[in-house]
CSV table of C-alpha atoms in Angstrom, one decimal:
chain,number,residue,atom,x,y,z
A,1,UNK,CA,27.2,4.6,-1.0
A,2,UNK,CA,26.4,5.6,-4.6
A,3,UNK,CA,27.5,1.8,-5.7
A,4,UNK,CA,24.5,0.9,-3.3
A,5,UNK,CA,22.2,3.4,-4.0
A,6,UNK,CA,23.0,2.2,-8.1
A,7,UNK,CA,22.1,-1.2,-7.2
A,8,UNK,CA,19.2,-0.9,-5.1
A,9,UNK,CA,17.6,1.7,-8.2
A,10,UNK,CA,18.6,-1.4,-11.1
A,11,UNK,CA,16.5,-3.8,-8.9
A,12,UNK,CA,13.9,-1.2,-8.7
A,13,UNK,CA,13.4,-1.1,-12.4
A,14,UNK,CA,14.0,-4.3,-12.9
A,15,UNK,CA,11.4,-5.3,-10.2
A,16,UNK,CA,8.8,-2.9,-11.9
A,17,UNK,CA,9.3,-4.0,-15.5
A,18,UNK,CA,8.8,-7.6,-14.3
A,19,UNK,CA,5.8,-7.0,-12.8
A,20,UNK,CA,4.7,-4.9,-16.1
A,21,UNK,CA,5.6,-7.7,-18.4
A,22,UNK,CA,3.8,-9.9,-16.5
A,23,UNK,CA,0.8,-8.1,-16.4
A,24,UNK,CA,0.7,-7.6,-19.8
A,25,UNK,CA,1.0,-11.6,-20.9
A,26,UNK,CA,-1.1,-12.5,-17.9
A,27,UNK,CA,-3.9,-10.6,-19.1
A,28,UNK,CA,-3.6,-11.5,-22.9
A,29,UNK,CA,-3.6,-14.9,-22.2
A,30,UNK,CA,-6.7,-14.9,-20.6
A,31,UNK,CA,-10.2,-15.9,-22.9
A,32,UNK,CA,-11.0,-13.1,-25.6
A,33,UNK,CA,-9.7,-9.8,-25.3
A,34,UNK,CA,-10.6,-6.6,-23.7
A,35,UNK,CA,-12.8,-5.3,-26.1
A,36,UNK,CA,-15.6,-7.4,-24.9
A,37,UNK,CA,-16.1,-5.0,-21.7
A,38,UNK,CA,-17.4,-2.6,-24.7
A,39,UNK,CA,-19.0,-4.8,-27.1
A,40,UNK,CA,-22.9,-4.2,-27.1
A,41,UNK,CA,-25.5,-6.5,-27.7
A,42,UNK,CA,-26.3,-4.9,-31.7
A,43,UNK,CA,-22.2,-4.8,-32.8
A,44,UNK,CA,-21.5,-6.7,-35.5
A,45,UNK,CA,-18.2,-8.4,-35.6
A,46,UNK,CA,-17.1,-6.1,-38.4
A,47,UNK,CA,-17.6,-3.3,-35.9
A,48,UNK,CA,-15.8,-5.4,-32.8
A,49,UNK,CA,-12.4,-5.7,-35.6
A,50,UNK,CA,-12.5,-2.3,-36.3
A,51,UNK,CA,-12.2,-1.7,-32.3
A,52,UNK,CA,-9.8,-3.6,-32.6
A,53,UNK,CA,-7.6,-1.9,-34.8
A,54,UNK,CA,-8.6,1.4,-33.1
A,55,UNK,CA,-6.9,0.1,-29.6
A,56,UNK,CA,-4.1,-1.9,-32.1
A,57,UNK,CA,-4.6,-5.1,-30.5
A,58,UNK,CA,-4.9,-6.5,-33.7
A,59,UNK,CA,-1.0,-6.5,-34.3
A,60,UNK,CA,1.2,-9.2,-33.3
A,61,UNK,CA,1.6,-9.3,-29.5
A,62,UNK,CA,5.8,-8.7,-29.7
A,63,UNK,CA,4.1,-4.9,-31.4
A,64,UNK,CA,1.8,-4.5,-29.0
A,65,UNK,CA,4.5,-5.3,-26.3
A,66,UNK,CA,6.8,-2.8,-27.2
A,67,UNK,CA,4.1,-0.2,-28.3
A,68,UNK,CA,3.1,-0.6,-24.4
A,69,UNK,CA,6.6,-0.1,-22.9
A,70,UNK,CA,6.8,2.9,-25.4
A,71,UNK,CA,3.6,4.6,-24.3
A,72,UNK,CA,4.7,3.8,-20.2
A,73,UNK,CA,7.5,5.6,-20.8
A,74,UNK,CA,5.9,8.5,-22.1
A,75,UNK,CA,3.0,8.6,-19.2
A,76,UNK,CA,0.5,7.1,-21.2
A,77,UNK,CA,-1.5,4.3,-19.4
A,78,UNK,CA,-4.3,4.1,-22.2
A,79,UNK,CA,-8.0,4.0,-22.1
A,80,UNK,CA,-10.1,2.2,-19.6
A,81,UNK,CA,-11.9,0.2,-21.3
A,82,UNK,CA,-14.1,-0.6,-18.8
A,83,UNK,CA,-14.7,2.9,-17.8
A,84,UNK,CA,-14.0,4.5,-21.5
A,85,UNK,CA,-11.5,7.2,-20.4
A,86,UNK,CA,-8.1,7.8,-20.2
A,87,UNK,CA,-6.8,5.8,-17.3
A,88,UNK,CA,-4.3,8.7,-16.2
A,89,UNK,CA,-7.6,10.7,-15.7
A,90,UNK,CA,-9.1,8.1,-13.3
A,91,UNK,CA,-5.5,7.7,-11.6
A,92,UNK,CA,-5.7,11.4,-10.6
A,93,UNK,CA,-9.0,11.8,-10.0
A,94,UNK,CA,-8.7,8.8,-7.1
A,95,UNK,CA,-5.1,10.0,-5.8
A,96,UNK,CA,-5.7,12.7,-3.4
A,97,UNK,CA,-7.8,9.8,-2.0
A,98,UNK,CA,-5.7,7.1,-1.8
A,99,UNK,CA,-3.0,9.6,-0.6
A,100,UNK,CA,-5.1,10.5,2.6
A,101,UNK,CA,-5.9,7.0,3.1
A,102,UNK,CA,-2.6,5.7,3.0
A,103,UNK,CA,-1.2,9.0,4.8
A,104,UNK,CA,-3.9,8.6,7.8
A,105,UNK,CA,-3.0,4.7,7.9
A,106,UNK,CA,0.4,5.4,8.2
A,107,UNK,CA,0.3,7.9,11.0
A,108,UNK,CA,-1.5,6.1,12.8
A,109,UNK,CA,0.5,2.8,12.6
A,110,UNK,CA,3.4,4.7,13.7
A,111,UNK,CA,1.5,6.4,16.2
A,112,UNK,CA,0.3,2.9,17.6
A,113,UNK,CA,3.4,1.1,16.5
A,114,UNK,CA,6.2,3.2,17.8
A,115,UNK,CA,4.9,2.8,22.0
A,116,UNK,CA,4.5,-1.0,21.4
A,117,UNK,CA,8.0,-1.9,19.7
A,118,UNK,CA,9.8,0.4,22.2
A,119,UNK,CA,7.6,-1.6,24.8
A,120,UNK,CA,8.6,-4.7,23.7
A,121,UNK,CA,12.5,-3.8,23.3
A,122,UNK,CA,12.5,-2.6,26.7
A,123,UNK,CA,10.9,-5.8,28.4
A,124,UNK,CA,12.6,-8.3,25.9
A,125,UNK,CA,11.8,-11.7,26.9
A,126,UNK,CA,8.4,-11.5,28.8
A,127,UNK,CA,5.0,-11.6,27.7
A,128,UNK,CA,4.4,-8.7,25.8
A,129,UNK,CA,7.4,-8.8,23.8
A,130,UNK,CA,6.2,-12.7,22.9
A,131,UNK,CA,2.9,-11.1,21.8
A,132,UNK,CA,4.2,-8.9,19.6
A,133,UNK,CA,6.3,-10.9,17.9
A,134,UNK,CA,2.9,-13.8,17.3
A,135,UNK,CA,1.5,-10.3,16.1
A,136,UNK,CA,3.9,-9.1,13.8
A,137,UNK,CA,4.3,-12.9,12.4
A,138,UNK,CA,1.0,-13.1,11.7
A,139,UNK,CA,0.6,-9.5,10.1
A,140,UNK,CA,3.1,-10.8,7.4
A,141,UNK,CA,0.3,-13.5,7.2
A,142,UNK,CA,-2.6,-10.9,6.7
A,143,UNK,CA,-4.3,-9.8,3.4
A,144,UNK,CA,-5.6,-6.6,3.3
A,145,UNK,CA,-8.7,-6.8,0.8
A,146,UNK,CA,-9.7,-10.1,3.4
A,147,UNK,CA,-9.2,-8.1,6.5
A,148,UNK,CA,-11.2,-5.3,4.8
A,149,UNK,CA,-14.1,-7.7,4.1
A,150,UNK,CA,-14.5,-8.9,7.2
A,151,UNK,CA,-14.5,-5.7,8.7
A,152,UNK,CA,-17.3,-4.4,6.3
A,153,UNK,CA,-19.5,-7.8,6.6
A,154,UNK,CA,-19.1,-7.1,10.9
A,155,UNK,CA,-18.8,-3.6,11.1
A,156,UNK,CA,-20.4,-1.9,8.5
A,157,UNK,CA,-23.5,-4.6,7.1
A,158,UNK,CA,-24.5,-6.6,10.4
A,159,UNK,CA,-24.0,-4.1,12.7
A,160,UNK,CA,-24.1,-1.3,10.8
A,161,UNK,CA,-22.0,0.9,13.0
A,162,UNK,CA,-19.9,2.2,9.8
A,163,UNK,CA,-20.7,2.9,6.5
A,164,UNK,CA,-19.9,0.4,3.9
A,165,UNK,CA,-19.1,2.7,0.7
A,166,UNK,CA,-18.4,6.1,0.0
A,167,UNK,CA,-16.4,8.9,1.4
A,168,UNK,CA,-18.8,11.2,2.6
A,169,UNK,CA,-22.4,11.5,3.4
A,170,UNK,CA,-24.2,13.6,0.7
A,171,UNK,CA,-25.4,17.3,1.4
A,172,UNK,CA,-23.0,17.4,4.3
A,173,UNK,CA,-21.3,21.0,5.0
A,174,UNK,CA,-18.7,22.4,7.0
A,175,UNK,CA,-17.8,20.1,10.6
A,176,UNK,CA,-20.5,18.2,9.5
A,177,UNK,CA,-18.6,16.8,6.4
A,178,UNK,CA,-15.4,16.2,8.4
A,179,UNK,CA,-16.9,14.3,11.0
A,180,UNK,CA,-18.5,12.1,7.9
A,181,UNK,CA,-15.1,11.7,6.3
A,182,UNK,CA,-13.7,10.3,9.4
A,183,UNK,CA,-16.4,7.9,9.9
A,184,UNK,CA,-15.8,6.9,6.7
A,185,UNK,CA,-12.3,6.6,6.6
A,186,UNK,CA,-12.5,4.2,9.9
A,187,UNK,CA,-12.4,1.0,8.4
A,188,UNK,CA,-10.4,1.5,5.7
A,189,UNK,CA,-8.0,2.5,7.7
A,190,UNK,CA,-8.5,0.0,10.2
A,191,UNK,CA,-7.8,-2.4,7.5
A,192,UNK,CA,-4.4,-1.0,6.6
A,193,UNK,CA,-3.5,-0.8,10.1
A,194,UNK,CA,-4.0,-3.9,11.5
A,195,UNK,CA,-2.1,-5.3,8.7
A,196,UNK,CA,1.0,-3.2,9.1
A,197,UNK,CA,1.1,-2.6,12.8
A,198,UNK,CA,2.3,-6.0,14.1
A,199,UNK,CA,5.2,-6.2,11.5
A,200,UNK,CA,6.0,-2.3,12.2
A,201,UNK,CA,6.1,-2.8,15.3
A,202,UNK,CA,8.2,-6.0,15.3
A,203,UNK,CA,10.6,-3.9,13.1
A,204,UNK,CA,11.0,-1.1,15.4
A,205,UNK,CA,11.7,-3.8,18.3
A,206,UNK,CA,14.4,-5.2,16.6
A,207,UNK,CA,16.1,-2.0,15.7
A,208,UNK,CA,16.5,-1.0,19.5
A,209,UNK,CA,17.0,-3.7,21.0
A,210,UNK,CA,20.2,-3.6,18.6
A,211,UNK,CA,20.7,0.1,19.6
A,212,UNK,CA,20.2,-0.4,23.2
A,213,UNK,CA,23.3,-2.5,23.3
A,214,UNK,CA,25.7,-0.1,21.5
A,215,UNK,CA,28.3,1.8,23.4
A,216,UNK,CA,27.0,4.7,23.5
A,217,UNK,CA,23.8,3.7,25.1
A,218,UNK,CA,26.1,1.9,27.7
A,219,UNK,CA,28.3,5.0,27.8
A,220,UNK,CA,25.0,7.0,28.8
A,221,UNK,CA,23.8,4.9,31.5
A,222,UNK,CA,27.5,5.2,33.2
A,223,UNK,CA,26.9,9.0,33.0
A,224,UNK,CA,24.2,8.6,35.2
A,225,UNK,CA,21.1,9.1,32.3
A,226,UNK,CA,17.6,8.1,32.8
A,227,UNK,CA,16.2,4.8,31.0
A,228,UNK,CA,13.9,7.2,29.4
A,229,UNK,CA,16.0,9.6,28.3
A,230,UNK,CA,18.2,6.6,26.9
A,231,UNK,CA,15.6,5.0,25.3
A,232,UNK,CA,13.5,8.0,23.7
A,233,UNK,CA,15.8,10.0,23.0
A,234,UNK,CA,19.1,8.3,22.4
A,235,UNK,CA,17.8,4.9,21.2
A,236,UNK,CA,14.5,5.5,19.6
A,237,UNK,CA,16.1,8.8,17.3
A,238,UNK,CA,18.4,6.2,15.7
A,239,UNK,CA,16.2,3.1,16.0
A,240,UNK,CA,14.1,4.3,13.6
């Protein structure tokens, strides 16, 4: 067990400094160089190098490589330079966000997703099982910035049944601001969820339909139990 959970934490940081290194040459090998998000009409070039040297991306890429993984490690993400502020500041000012974003997604992808894969599991073979499966196929498929899009050209500009930005109406109080939060959160979340349910779903299927054909699940039917107590409580507990 430790051996695994060794391995599976090496490909974890080997995964993230991949993706880091990448980013890093990606982005420098792009046209110019970041300072031109802050370079103003009346800034002479004498101006631009000394920005330059401020941000020390006038050293030799290999330096400014290393000074990078250096300042990661220490929990220093730099300065936007779009947004001319520390980029830790603007990570914590959007987390609580994100995390009840992600949090409401996920709840309700399980909430969703759990009903449907036991669903399918239990009627293996016929047509709804066959519909999740084309489902969760295709949510591998999905993007979620596309999805999102499309929901907020439908939804939120044509129709204009949702907003299309923002998280909550202004000079709203109380109930009031809850009920705008959650008409605001709709299609974001929307997005996330019709993106994860299918493959969730399809997951969840797989796992008990493998658990429904151990011996113990066998055992219990013998004894006399009820397919629902097998299946929600017996199965489903270690399905998931």
């Amino acid at each position: 067990m430790a051996r695994f959970v060794l391995s599976r934490a090496v490909k974890a940081v080997l995964t993230v400094w991949i993706a880091i290194t990448a980013t890093f040459f990606l982005l420098r090998l792009l046209p110019g160089d970041p300072t031109t998000l802050m370079v103003e009409g009346d800034m002479t070039p004498e101006m631009q190098a000394a920005l330059l040297k401020t941000y020390g991306l006038d050293r030799p890429l290999w330096e400014q490589y290393v000074s990078y993984l250096r300042e990661l490690t220490q929990g220093n993400f730099g300065i936007s330079f779009r947004q001319i502020q520390p980029v830790t500041d603007i990570l914590v000012d959007r987390l609580p966000w994100t995390l009840l974003l992600a949090g409401t997604a996920f709840l309700v992808t399980i909430a969703i997703g759990i009903p449907i894969g036991v669903y399918a599991a239990v009627h293996r073979g016929r047509w709804p099982d066959k519909i999740l499966q084309a489902a969760g196929i295709g949510g591998h498929a999905l993007f979620v910035p596309s999805v999102a899009m499309l929901l907020l050209v439908y939804l939120g500009a044509r129709l204009g049944w949702f907003p299309i930005g923002g998280a909550i109406d202004p000079d709203t109080r109380g109930l009031a601001a809850y009920a705008s939060l959650a008409h605001h959160l709709v299609l974001p979340v929307a997005s996330l969820v019709l993106v994860q349910l299918g493959p969730y779903a399809l997951t969840l299927r797989t796992n008990m339909i493998e658990v429904l054909g151990e011996d113990y699940i066998r055992a219990a039917r013998a004894r006399g139990l009820s397919t629902r107590r097998r299946v929600w409580k017996h199965g489903l507990r270690n399905a998931i």
